[in-house]
Tab-separated table of C-alpha atoms in Angstrom:
chain	number	residue	atom	x	y	z
A	1	UNK	CA	0.109	0.218	-0.135
A	2	UNK	CA	3.000	2.350	0.858
A	3	UNK	CA	4.535	1.849	-2.170
A	4	UNK	CA	1.342	2.404	-4.348
A	5	UNK	CA	1.292	5.856	-2.378
A	6	UNK	CA	4.536	7.083	-3.835
A	7	UNK	CA	3.758	5.431	-7.363
A	8	UNK	CA	0.711	8.318	-6.772
A	9	UNK	CA	2.873	10.583	-5.382
A	10	UNK	CA	5.372	10.831	-8.690
A	11	UNK	CA	2.615	10.340	-11.208
A	12	UNK	CA	1.365	13.631	-9.315
A	13	UNK	CA	4.871	14.979	-10.149
A	14	UNK	CA	5.557	14.098	-13.212
A	15	UNK	CA	1.940	14.993	-14.605
A	16	UNK	CA	2.213	18.411	-12.627
A	17	UNK	CA	5.674	19.016	-14.639
A	18	UNK	CA	4.351	17.906	-18.665
A	19	UNK	CA	1.767	20.020	-18.065
A	20	UNK	CA	3.108	22.859	-17.163
A	21	UNK	CA	5.551	22.435	-19.808
A	22	UNK	CA	2.589	21.917	-22.580
A	23	UNK	CA	0.696	24.433	-21.681
A	24	UNK	CA	3.888	26.930	-21.898
A	25	UNK	CA	5.056	25.334	-25.289
A	26	UNK	CA	1.296	26.065	-26.348
A	27	UNK	CA	0.960	29.466	-25.408
A	28	UNK	CA	4.841	30.144	-26.651
A	29	UNK	CA	3.393	28.596	-29.640
A	30	UNK	CA	0.334	30.912	-30.678
A	31	UNK	CA	1.472	34.195	-29.497
A	32	UNK	CA	3.023	36.275	-31.362
A	33	UNK	CA	6.461	37.931	-29.982
A	34	UNK	CA	5.788	41.561	-31.282
A	35	UNK	CA	2.007	40.661	-29.287
A	36	UNK	CA	4.283	40.065	-25.845
A	37	UNK	CA	4.493	43.622	-25.231
A	38	UNK	CA	1.810	45.233	-26.491
A	39	UNK	CA	1.026	49.226	-26.484
A	40	UNK	CA	3.019	51.416	-23.943
A	41	UNK	CA	1.237	51.901	-21.221
A	42	UNK	CA	-1.723	50.365	-19.896
A	43	UNK	CA	-4.552	50.062	-22.137
A	44	UNK	CA	-7.990	49.297	-21.229
A	45	UNK	CA	-11.070	49.679	-23.206
A	46	UNK	CA	-12.753	52.485	-20.902
A	47	UNK	CA	-9.852	53.701	-19.696
A	48	UNK	CA	-7.028	54.028	-21.818
A	49	UNK	CA	-3.664	54.472	-22.146
A	50	UNK	CA	-2.876	54.978	-18.533
A	51	UNK	CA	1.227	56.363	-17.316
A	52	UNK	CA	2.143	56.936	-12.984
A	53	UNK	CA	3.644	59.484	-12.358
A	54	UNK	CA	4.110	61.013	-8.776
A	55	UNK	CA	0.971	62.692	-7.196
A	56	UNK	CA	0.833	66.075	-6.479
A	57	UNK	CA	1.139	66.787	-2.588
A	58	UNK	CA	3.414	64.144	-2.009
A	59	UNK	CA	6.231	65.354	0.207
A	60	UNK	CA	9.638	65.464	-0.963
A	61	UNK	CA	10.735	62.855	1.852
A	62	UNK	CA	8.013	60.276	0.656
A	63	UNK	CA	9.163	61.392	-3.048
A	64	UNK	CA	12.811	60.412	-2.296
A	65	UNK	CA	12.216	56.819	-0.743
A	66	UNK	CA	10.248	55.740	-2.690
A	67	UNK	CA	12.270	56.882	-5.554
A	68	UNK	CA	15.485	55.444	-3.828
A	69	UNK	CA	13.255	52.071	-3.801
A	70	UNK	CA	12.422	52.412	-7.474
A	71	UNK	CA	16.055	52.686	-8.785
A	72	UNK	CA	16.896	50.553	-5.884
A	73	UNK	CA	15.320	46.922	-5.142
A	74	UNK	CA	12.525	48.103	-7.775
A	75	UNK	CA	15.288	47.578	-9.800
A	76	UNK	CA	14.184	50.142	-12.601
A	77	UNK	CA	16.699	51.406	-14.785
A	78	UNK	CA	17.644	55.162	-13.613
A	79	UNK	CA	20.062	55.851	-15.702
A	80	UNK	CA	17.952	58.234	-18.145
A	81	UNK	CA	16.925	60.272	-14.623
A	82	UNK	CA	20.905	60.903	-13.626
A	83	UNK	CA	23.107	63.662	-14.903
A	84	UNK	CA	23.143	64.224	-18.933
A	85	UNK	CA	20.342	61.505	-19.006
A	86	UNK	CA	17.150	61.687	-21.502
A	87	UNK	CA	15.585	62.477	-18.427
A	88	UNK	CA	17.507	64.021	-16.420
A	89	UNK	CA	15.834	68.073	-16.634
A	90	UNK	CA	14.042	69.130	-15.393
A	91	UNK	CA	16.185	68.377	-11.912
A	92	UNK	CA	13.104	67.938	-9.471
A	93	UNK	CA	12.216	65.224	-7.352
A	94	UNK	CA	8.363	64.948	-8.691
A	95	UNK	CA	10.082	64.423	-12.569
A	96	UNK	CA	12.360	61.812	-11.714
A	97	UNK	CA	10.086	60.286	-9.255
A	98	UNK	CA	7.636	60.300	-12.271
A	99	UNK	CA	9.644	58.905	-14.690
A	100	UNK	CA	10.959	55.891	-12.529
A	101	UNK	CA	7.685	54.780	-11.062
A	102	UNK	CA	6.237	55.041	-14.602
A	103	UNK	CA	9.066	52.765	-15.935
A	104	UNK	CA	8.320	50.419	-11.940
A	105	UNK	CA	4.123	50.664	-12.843
A	106	UNK	CA	4.938	49.164	-16.862
A	107	UNK	CA	7.571	46.575	-16.719
A	108	UNK	CA	5.725	45.256	-13.891
A	109	UNK	CA	1.852	44.412	-14.970
A	110	UNK	CA	0.278	48.158	-15.367
A	111	UNK	CA	-1.610	48.049	-12.043
A	112	UNK	CA	-2.991	49.852	-9.523
A	113	UNK	CA	-0.561	47.921	-7.105
A	114	UNK	CA	2.632	48.715	-9.083
A	115	UNK	CA	1.766	52.073	-9.264
A	116	UNK	CA	1.203	52.977	-5.332
A	117	UNK	CA	4.820	53.196	-3.776
A	118	UNK	CA	2.748	53.928	-0.437
A	119	UNK	CA	0.316	56.338	-1.360
A	120	UNK	CA	3.256	59.311	-3.724
A	121	UNK	CA	2.403	57.593	-7.602
A	122	UNK	CA	-1.383	58.327	-9.256
A	123	UNK	CA	-2.272	56.953	-12.655
A	124	UNK	CA	-2.773	59.817	-15.624
A	125	UNK	CA	-4.450	59.476	-19.024
A	126	UNK	CA	-1.603	62.180	-20.862
A	127	UNK	CA	1.550	61.474	-21.520
A	128	UNK	CA	4.137	62.840	-18.910
A	129	UNK	CA	6.565	62.137	-22.115
A	130	UNK	CA	8.630	65.696	-22.985
A	131	UNK	CA	11.523	66.667	-25.514
A	132	UNK	CA	14.341	63.298	-25.310
A	133	UNK	CA	12.782	61.491	-22.623
A	134	UNK	CA	9.959	58.997	-23.048
A	135	UNK	CA	7.688	57.584	-20.588
A	136	UNK	CA	7.475	54.818	-22.655
A	137	UNK	CA	9.262	51.694	-21.980
A	138	UNK	CA	11.649	49.846	-24.186
A	139	UNK	CA	10.421	46.344	-25.155
A	140	UNK	CA	13.359	44.739	-24.210
A	141	UNK	CA	13.051	46.264	-20.858
A	142	UNK	CA	9.568	44.815	-20.932
A	143	UNK	CA	10.945	41.389	-21.966
A	144	UNK	CA	13.489	41.218	-19.585
A	145	UNK	CA	10.727	41.759	-16.826
A	146	UNK	CA	8.862	39.536	-18.096
A	147	UNK	CA	12.043	36.571	-18.513
A	148	UNK	CA	12.767	37.627	-14.604
A	149	UNK	CA	8.286	36.934	-13.587
A	150	UNK	CA	8.779	33.510	-15.154
A	151	UNK	CA	11.602	31.810	-12.611
A	152	UNK	CA	9.400	31.445	-9.975
A	153	UNK	CA	9.854	28.468	-7.858
A	154	UNK	CA	6.810	25.771	-8.694
A	155	UNK	CA	5.641	25.735	-5.164
A	156	UNK	CA	3.376	21.841	-6.019
A	157	UNK	CA	6.724	20.542	-7.171
A	158	UNK	CA	9.379	21.768	-4.389
A	159	UNK	CA	5.919	19.836	-1.789
A	160	UNK	CA	6.125	16.926	-3.322
A	161	UNK	CA	9.678	16.843	-3.520
A	162	UNK	CA	9.114	17.093	0.340
A	163	UNK	CA	6.966	14.831	1.191
A	164	UNK	CA	8.391	12.445	-0.792
A	165	UNK	CA	12.083	12.895	0.826
A	166	UNK	CA	10.163	12.926	4.165
A	167	UNK	CA	8.419	9.609	3.691
A	168	UNK	CA	11.318	7.951	2.577
A	169	UNK	CA	13.479	8.505	4.925
């Protein structure tokens, strides 16, 4: 009876792996590469394209903390808001935070949670781009963010393996 249980668990693990690979392969075959990037900003049928910018009235200290997080742990490429970058001018915390917030928002799902930053950010329908400073995130940045999100641990497989190890030993 115990051997049958282990065979059943192993079968479930292999079945889970098989279906995950089949689903991933089918998605790759049916989705054209250019459709993965889609339009810049968040496009919905009701709201149109949205950008994430610094909330008017947010304090300078709050904006600086949120900007530091976005450019650090948030992994936003902030080189364009550094000196000599296309979005450095105007050299204000509001301008720099708006760029970083929007870059994070566009590369992390275009949802309201990705545009919160401790209450210092808000969504707008007005494209904040100006001159050489484009708030549209490049295709390479979006694909890099997507490729990083694809490497999440497969928790179900880890549970199966853990159960097998516990009961085998």
